[in-house]
Amino acid sequence: MLSKKVEKALNGQIRIEAESSQVYLSMASWAEVKGLEGISQFMYKHSDEERMHMLKLIKFVNERGGHATISDLKAPKTEFGTFQKMFQELYDHEIFVSKSINDLVHVTLEEKDYATHNFLQWYVAEQIEEEALARTILDKINLIGNDKGGLYLFDRDVQQITVESAASDTTE
Ligand code: OFO
């Protein structure tokens, strides 16, 4: 059984994962209308992953005797300036999410809820990988600079950059 404090904290995270999904969906749509097909596909996929993160939390809360509540969401912005700025925002957003997961883990320790603590380890590992992914992409963007050919290749290849490939890059 979840304590009220843990249930509230988990519901807060459900909202953050849902908002993350919306943020990346908005980025996907922006990239699509700018003709950045590969980047757009990458963001659509990322948006789906965030929805999966949200659903996993919802199932957990309900299975543990709590009530996962679905709330209204903050509307994401719809303009991102340049794709470089957009990926910087993605990175900053993941740092924010990692902090939120850490705070959540802290609550489970305070409440001595080791089952939820154990469950959240998946999210801790996932955030390490997501941050690595975002850093890998920012490094590639810095290399490209303003080179149009580089952008063409980046847009083509970014679809292949997955959380797994970025994580193995950083351990090489
Ligand atoms: Fe849910 O991992 Fe990104 O935000």
Coordinates of N, CA and C and ligand atoms in Angstrom, one line a residue:
M1 N 0.9 -1.2 0.0 CA 0.0 0.0 0.0 C 0.9 1.2 0.0
L2 N 0.5 2.2 -0.8 CA 1.3 3.4 -0.9 C 0.9 4.4 0.2
S3 N 1.9 5.1 0.8 CA 1.5 6.2 1.7 C 0.9 7.3 0.8
K4 N 0.2 8.2 1.5 CA -0.4 9.4 0.7 C 0.7 10.2 0.1
K5 N 1.8 10.3 0.9 CA 2.9 11.2 0.4 C 3.6 10.6 -0.8
V6 N 3.8 9.3 -0.8 CA 4.4 8.6 -2.0 C 3.4 8.7 -3.2
E7 N 2.1 8.4 -2.9 CA 1.1 8.5 -4.0 C 1.1 9.9 -4.6
K8 N 1.1 10.9 -3.8 CA 1.1 12.3 -4.3 C 2.4 12.5 -5.2
A9 N 3.5 12.1 -4.7 CA 4.8 12.3 -5.4 C 4.7 11.6 -6.7
L10 N 4.2 10.3 -6.7 CA 4.2 9.6 -8.0 C 3.2 10.2 -9.0
N11 N 2.1 10.7 -8.5 CA 1.2 11.4 -9.4 C 1.8 12.7 -10.0
G12 N 2.7 13.3 -9.2 CA 3.4 14.5 -9.7 C 4.3 14.1 -10.9
Q13 N 4.9 12.9 -10.7 CA 5.8 12.4 -11.8 C 5.0 12.0 -13.0
I14 N 3.8 11.4 -12.8 CA 2.9 11.1 -13.9 C 2.7 12.3 -14.8
R15 N 2.4 13.4 -14.1 CA 2.1 14.6 -14.8 C 3.4 15.1 -15.6
I16 N 4.5 15.0 -15.0 CA 5.8 15.4 -15.6 C 6.1 14.6 -16.9
E17 N 5.8 13.3 -16.8 CA 6.1 12.4 -17.9 C 5.1 12.7 -19.1
A18 N 3.8 13.0 -18.7 CA 2.8 13.4 -19.7 C 3.2 14.7 -20.3
E19 N 3.7 15.7 -19.5 CA 4.1 17.0 -20.1 C 5.3 16.8 -21.0
S20 N 6.2 15.9 -20.6 CA 7.4 15.6 -21.5 C 7.0 15.1 -22.8
S21 N 6.0 14.2 -22.8 CA 5.5 13.7 -24.1 C 4.9 14.8 -24.9
Q22 N 4.2 15.7 -24.3 CA 3.7 16.8 -25.1 C 4.8 17.8 -25.6
V23 N 5.8 18.0 -24.8 CA 6.9 18.9 -25.2 C 7.5 18.3 -26.5
Y24 N 7.8 17.0 -26.5 CA 8.5 16.4 -27.6 C 7.6 16.2 -28.8
L25 N 6.3 16.1 -28.5 CA 5.3 16.1 -29.6 C 5.3 17.4 -30.3
S26 N 5.4 18.5 -29.6 CA 5.4 19.8 -30.1 C 6.7 20.1 -30.9
M27 N 7.8 19.5 -30.4 CA 9.1 19.6 -31.1 C 9.0 18.9 -32.4
A28 N 8.3 17.7 -32.4 CA 8.2 16.9 -33.6 C 7.4 17.6 -34.7
S29 N 6.3 18.2 -34.3 CA 5.5 18.9 -35.2 C 6.2 20.1 -35.8
W30 N 6.9 20.9 -35.0 CA 7.7 22.0 -35.4 C 8.7 21.6 -36.5
A31 N 9.5 20.5 -36.1 CA 10.5 20.0 -37.1 C 9.9 19.5 -38.4
E32 N 8.7 18.9 -38.3 CA 8.0 18.4 -39.5 C 7.7 19.6 -40.4
V33 N 7.1 20.6 -39.9 CA 6.8 21.7 -40.8 C 8.0 22.5 -41.3
K34 N 9.1 22.3 -40.6 CA 10.4 23.0 -41.1 C 11.1 22.0 -42.2
G35 N 10.5 20.9 -42.4 CA 11.1 20.0 -43.4 C 12.3 19.1 -42.8
L36 N 12.4 19.1 -41.5 CA 13.4 18.4 -40.9 C 12.9 17.0 -40.5
E37 N 12.8 16.2 -41.5 CA 12.1 14.9 -41.4 C 12.6 13.9 -40.4
G38 N 14.0 13.8 -40.4 CA 14.6 12.9 -39.5 C 14.4 13.3 -38.0
I39 N 14.7 14.6 -37.8 CA 14.5 15.2 -36.5 C 13.1 15.0 -36.0
S40 N 12.2 15.2 -36.9 CA 10.8 15.1 -36.6 C 10.4 13.6 -36.1
Q41 N 10.9 12.7 -36.9 CA 10.7 11.3 -36.6 C 11.3 10.9 -35.2
F42 N 12.5 11.4 -34.9 CA 13.1 11.2 -33.7 C 12.3 11.7 -32.5
M43 N 11.7 12.9 -32.7 CA 10.9 13.5 -31.6 C 9.6 12.8 -31.5
Y44 N 9.0 12.4 -32.5 CA 7.7 11.6 -32.4 C 8.0 10.3 -31.6
K45 N 9.1 9.7 -31.9 CA 9.4 8.5 -31.2 C 9.7 8.8 -29.7
H46 N 10.4 9.9 -29.4 CA 10.7 10.3 -28.1 C 9.4 10.6 -27.3
S47 N 8.5 11.2 -28.0 CA 7.2 11.5 -27.3 C 6.5 10.3 -26.9
D48 N 6.5 9.3 -27.8 CA 5.9 8.0 -27.5 C 6.5 7.3 -26.3
E49 N 7.9 7.4 -26.2 CA 8.6 6.8 -25.0 C 8.1 7.5 -23.7
E50 N 8.0 8.8 -23.8 CA 7.5 9.5 -22.5 C 6.1 9.1 -22.1
R51 N 5.3 8.8 -23.1 CA 3.9 8.3 -22.8 C 4.1 6.9 -22.1
M52 N 5.0 6.1 -22.6 CA 5.2 4.8 -22.0 C 5.7 5.0 -20.6
H53 N 6.6 5.9 -20.3 CA 7.1 6.2 -18.9 C 5.9 6.5 -18.0
M54 N 5.0 7.4 -18.6 CA 3.8 7.8 -17.8 C 2.9 6.6 -17.5
L55 N 2.6 5.8 -18.5 CA 1.7 4.6 -18.4 C 2.3 3.6 -17.3
K56 N 3.6 3.4 -17.4 CA 4.2 2.5 -16.4 C 4.0 3.0 -15.0
L57 N 4.1 4.3 -14.8 CA 3.8 4.8 -13.4 C 2.3 4.7 -13.0
I58 N 1.5 4.9 -14.0 CA 0.0 4.8 -13.7 C -0.3 3.4 -13.3
K59 N 0.2 2.4 -14.0 CA -0.1 1.0 -13.7 C 0.4 0.7 -12.3
F60 N 1.6 1.2 -12.0 CA 2.2 0.9 -10.7 C 1.4 1.4 -9.6
V61 N 1.0 2.7 -9.7 CA 0.3 3.3 -8.6 C -1.0 2.6 -8.4
N62 N -1.7 2.2 -9.4 CA -3.0 1.6 -9.3 C -2.9 0.1 -8.7
E63 N -1.8 -0.5 -9.2 CA -1.6 -1.9 -8.7 C -1.2 -1.9 -7.2
R64 N -0.6 -0.8 -6.7 CA -0.2 -0.8 -5.3 C -1.3 -0.1 -4.4
G65 N -2.5 -0.1 -4.9 CA -3.6 0.4 -4.1 C -3.8 1.9 -4.1
G66 N -3.1 2.6 -4.9 CA -3.3 4.0 -5.0 C -4.2 4.4 -6.1
H67 N -4.3 5.7 -6.4 CA -5.1 6.1 -7.6 C -4.3 7.1 -8.4
A68 N -3.9 6.6 -9.6 CA -3.2 7.4 -10.5 C -4.2 8.4 -11.1
T69 N -3.9 9.7 -10.8 CA -4.9 10.7 -11.3 C -4.3 11.4 -12.5
I70 N -5.2 11.7 -13.5 CA -4.8 12.3 -14.8 C -5.2 13.8 -14.7
S71 N -4.2 14.6 -14.8 CA -4.5 16.1 -14.6 C -4.4 16.8 -15.9
D72 N -4.7 18.1 -15.9 CA -4.5 18.9 -17.0 C -3.0 19.2 -17.1
L73 N -2.5 19.6 -18.3 CA -1.1 19.7 -18.5 C -0.7 21.1 -19.0
K74 N 0.5 21.5 -18.7 CA 1.0 22.8 -19.1 C 1.2 22.7 -20.6
A75 N 0.7 23.7 -21.4 CA 0.9 23.6 -22.9 C 2.4 23.8 -23.2
P76 N 2.9 23.0 -24.1 CA 4.3 23.2 -24.5 C 4.4 24.4 -25.4
K77 N 5.6 25.0 -25.6 CA 5.7 26.0 -26.6 C 5.7 25.4 -28.0
T78 N 5.4 26.2 -28.9 CA 5.2 25.7 -30.3 C 6.2 26.2 -31.3
E79 N 7.1 27.1 -30.9 CA 8.2 27.6 -31.7 C 9.5 27.3 -31.0
F80 N 10.5 26.9 -31.8 CA 11.8 26.5 -31.1 C 13.0 27.3 -31.7
G81 N 12.7 28.2 -32.6 CA 13.8 29.0 -33.2 C 14.7 28.2 -34.2
T82 N 15.7 27.5 -33.6 CA 16.5 26.6 -34.5 C 16.5 25.2 -33.9
F83 N 16.9 24.3 -34.8 CA 17.0 22.9 -34.2 C 18.0 22.8 -33.2
Q84 N 19.1 23.6 -33.3 CA 20.2 23.6 -32.3 C 19.6 23.9 -30.9
K85 N 18.8 25.0 -30.9 CA 18.2 25.5 -29.6 C 17.2 24.5 -29.1
M86 N 16.5 23.8 -30.1 CA 15.5 22.8 -29.6 C 16.2 21.7 -28.9
F87 N 17.3 21.2 -29.4 CA 18.0 20.1 -28.8 C 18.6 20.5 -27.4
Q88 N 19.0 21.8 -27.4 CA 19.5 22.3 -26.1 C 18.3 22.2 -25.0
E89 N 17.1 22.6 -25.5 CA 16.0 22.5 -24.6 C 15.6 21.1 -24.2
L90 N 15.8 20.2 -25.1 CA 15.6 18.8 -24.8 C 16.5 18.3 -23.7
Y91 N 17.8 18.7 -23.8 CA 18.8 18.4 -22.8 C 18.4 19.0 -21.5
D92 N 18.1 20.3 -21.5 CA 17.7 20.9 -20.2 C 16.5 20.3 -19.6
H93 N 15.6 19.9 -20.5 CA 14.3 19.2 -19.9 C 14.7 17.9 -19.3
E94 N 15.6 17.1 -19.9 CA 15.9 15.9 -19.3 C 16.6 16.0 -17.9
I95 N 17.4 17.1 -17.8 CA 18.1 17.4 -16.5 C 17.0 17.7 -15.5
F96 N 16.0 18.4 -15.9 CA 14.9 18.7 -15.0 C 14.2 17.5 -14.6
V97 N 13.9 16.6 -15.5 CA 13.2 15.3 -15.2 C 14.1 14.4 -14.3
S98 N 15.4 14.4 -14.5 CA 16.3 13.6 -13.6 C 16.2 14.1 -12.2
K99 N 16.2 15.4 -12.0 CA 16.1 16.0 -10.7 C 14.8 15.6 -10.0
S100 N 13.7 15.6 -10.8 CA 12.4 15.3 -10.3 C 12.4 13.8 -9.9
I101 N 13.0 12.9 -10.7 CA 13.1 11.5 -10.3 C 13.9 11.3 -9.0
N102 N 15.0 12.1 -8.9 CA 15.8 12.0 -7.7 C 15.0 12.4 -6.4
D103 N 14.3 13.5 -6.6 CA 13.4 14.0 -5.5 C 12.4 12.9 -5.1
L104 N 11.9 12.2 -6.1 CA 10.9 11.2 -5.8 C 11.5 10.0 -5.1
V105 N 12.7 9.6 -5.5 CA 13.4 8.5 -4.9 C 13.7 8.9 -3.4
H106 N 14.0 10.2 -3.2 CA 14.2 10.6 -1.8 C 13.0 10.5 -0.9
V107 N 11.8 10.8 -1.5 CA 10.6 10.6 -0.8 C 10.3 9.2 -0.4
T108 N 10.7 8.2 -1.3 CA 10.4 6.8 -1.0 C 11.3 6.4 0.2
L109 N 12.5 6.9 0.2 CA 13.4 6.6 1.3 C 12.9 7.1 2.7
E110 N 12.5 8.4 2.6 CA 11.9 9.0 3.8 C 10.7 8.2 4.4
E111 N 9.9 7.7 3.4 CA 8.7 6.9 3.8 C 9.0 5.4 4.0
K112 N 10.2 5.1 3.9 CA 10.7 3.6 4.0 C 9.8 2.7 3.0
D113 N 9.6 3.2 1.9 CA 8.8 2.5 0.9 C 9.8 1.9 -0.1
Y114 N 10.3 0.7 0.2 CA 11.4 0.1 -0.5 C 10.9 -0.6 -1.8
A115 N 9.6 -0.9 -1.9 CA 9.1 -1.5 -3.1 C 9.0 -0.4 -4.2
T116 N 8.6 0.8 -3.8 CA 8.5 1.9 -4.8 C 10.0 2.4 -5.1
H117 N 10.8 2.3 -4.1 CA 12.2 2.7 -4.3 C 12.8 1.8 -5.4
N118 N 12.5 0.5 -5.2 CA 13.1 -0.5 -6.2 C 12.5 -0.3 -7.6
F119 N 11.2 0.0 -7.7 CA 10.5 0.2 -8.9 C 11.1 1.4 -9.7
L120 N 11.5 2.5 -8.9 CA 12.0 3.7 -9.5 C 13.4 3.6 -10.0
Q121 N 14.1 2.5 -9.7 CA 15.5 2.3 -10.2 C 15.5 2.3 -11.7
W122 N 14.4 1.8 -12.3 CA 14.3 1.7 -13.8 C 14.4 3.2 -14.3
Y123 N 13.7 4.1 -13.6 CA 13.7 5.5 -14.1 C 15.0 6.2 -13.8
V124 N 15.7 5.8 -12.8 CA 17.0 6.4 -12.5 C 18.0 6.0 -13.6
A125 N 18.0 4.7 -14.0 CA 18.8 4.2 -15.1 C 18.4 4.9 -16.4
E126 N 17.1 5.0 -16.7 CA 16.6 5.6 -17.9 C 17.1 7.0 -18.0
Q127 N 17.1 7.8 -16.9 CA 17.5 9.2 -17.0 C 19.0 9.3 -17.3
I128 N 19.8 8.4 -16.8 CA 21.2 8.4 -17.2 C 21.4 8.3 -18.7
E129 N 20.6 7.3 -19.2 CA 20.7 7.1 -20.7 C 20.1 8.2 -21.5
E130 N 19.0 8.8 -21.0 CA 18.4 10.0 -21.7 C 19.4 11.2 -21.7
E131 N 20.0 11.4 -20.6 CA 21.0 12.5 -20.6 C 22.1 12.3 -21.5
A132 N 22.6 11.0 -21.5 CA 23.7 10.6 -22.4 C 23.3 10.8 -23.9
L133 N 22.1 10.4 -24.2 CA 21.6 10.6 -25.6 C 21.5 12.1 -26.0
A134 N 21.0 12.9 -25.1 CA 20.9 14.4 -25.4 C 22.3 15.0 -25.5
R135 N 23.3 14.5 -24.7 CA 24.7 15.1 -24.8 C 25.3 14.6 -26.1
T136 N 25.1 13.4 -26.5 CA 25.7 12.9 -27.8 C 25.2 13.7 -28.9
I137 N 23.9 14.0 -28.9 CA 23.3 14.8 -30.0 C 23.9 16.2 -30.0
L138 N 24.0 16.8 -28.8 CA 24.5 18.2 -28.8 C 26.0 18.2 -29.3
D139 N 26.7 17.2 -28.9 CA 28.1 17.1 -29.4 C 28.1 17.1 -31.0
K140 N 27.2 16.3 -31.5 CA 27.2 16.2 -33.0 C 26.8 17.5 -33.6
I141 N 25.9 18.2 -33.0 CA 25.4 19.5 -33.5 C 26.5 20.5 -33.5
N142 N 27.3 20.5 -32.4 CA 28.5 21.4 -32.3 C 29.5 21.1 -33.4
L143 N 29.7 19.8 -33.8 CA 30.6 19.5 -34.8 C 30.2 20.0 -36.2
I144 N 28.9 20.0 -36.4 CA 28.3 20.4 -37.7 C 28.4 21.9 -37.9
G145 N 28.2 22.7 -36.8 CA 28.3 24.1 -37.0 C 27.2 24.5 -38.0
N146 N 27.6 25.3 -39.0 CA 26.6 25.8 -40.0 C 26.7 25.1 -41.3
D147 N 27.4 24.0 -41.3 CA 27.6 23.2 -42.5 C 26.3 22.6 -43.0
K148 N 25.8 23.0 -44.2 CA 24.5 22.5 -44.7 C 24.6 20.9 -45.0
G149 N 25.7 20.5 -45.5 CA 25.8 19.0 -45.8 C 25.8 18.3 -44.5
G150 N 26.4 18.8 -43.4 CA 26.4 18.2 -42.1 C 25.0 18.1 -41.6
L151 N 24.2 19.2 -41.8 CA 22.9 19.2 -41.3 C 22.0 18.1 -42.0
Y152 N 22.3 18.0 -43.3 CA 21.6 17.0 -44.1 C 21.8 15.6 -43.5
L153 N 23.1 15.3 -43.3 CA 23.5 14.0 -42.7 C 22.9 13.8 -41.3
F154 N 23.0 14.9 -40.5 CA 22.5 14.8 -39.2 C 21.0 14.4 -39.2
D155 N 20.3 15.1 -40.0 CA 18.8 14.9 -40.1 C 18.5 13.5 -40.5
R156 N 19.4 13.0 -41.4 CA 19.2 11.6 -41.9 C 19.5 10.6 -40.8
D157 N 20.6 10.9 -40.0 CA 21.1 9.9 -39.1 C 20.5 9.9 -37.7
V158 N 19.9 11.1 -37.3 CA 19.4 11.2 -36.0 C 18.3 10.2 -35.6
Q159 N 17.6 9.7 -36.6 CA 16.6 8.7 -36.4 C 17.2 7.4 -35.8
Q160 N 18.5 7.2 -36.2 CA 19.2 5.9 -35.8 C 19.8 6.1 -34.4
I161 N 19.9 7.3 -33.9 CA 20.5 7.5 -32.5 C 19.4 7.1 -31.5
T162 N 19.7 6.1 -30.8 CA 18.7 5.6 -29.8 C 19.4 5.8 -28.4
V163 N 18.5 5.7 -27.4 CA 19.0 5.7 -26.0 C 20.1 4.7 -25.8
E164 N 20.0 3.5 -26.3 CA 21.0 2.4 -26.1 C 22.3 2.8 -26.8
S165 N 22.2 3.3 -28.1 CA 23.5 3.6 -28.8 C 24.3 4.7 -28.1
A166 N 23.5 5.7 -27.6 CA 24.2 6.8 -26.9 C 24.8 6.4 -25.6
A167 N 24.1 5.5 -24.9 CA 24.7 5.0 -23.6 C 26.0 4.2 -23.9
S168 N 26.0 3.4 -25.0 CA 27.2 2.6 -25.2 C 28.4 3.5 -25.7
D169 N 28.0 4.7 -26.4 CA 29.0 5.7 -26.8 C 29.8 6.2 -25.6
T170 N 29.0 6.5 -24.5 CA 29.6 7.1 -23.4 C 30.5 6.1 -22.5
T171 N 30.2 4.8 -22.7 CA 31.0 3.8 -22.0 C 32.3 3.4 -22.7
E172 N 32.4 3.9 -24.0 CA 33.6 3.4 -24.8 C 34.8 4.1 -24.3
Ligands
OFO1 FE1 10.7 10.1 -19.1 O1 12.4 10.3 -19.6 FE2 12.6 11.8 -20.7 O2 11.7 13.0 -19.8

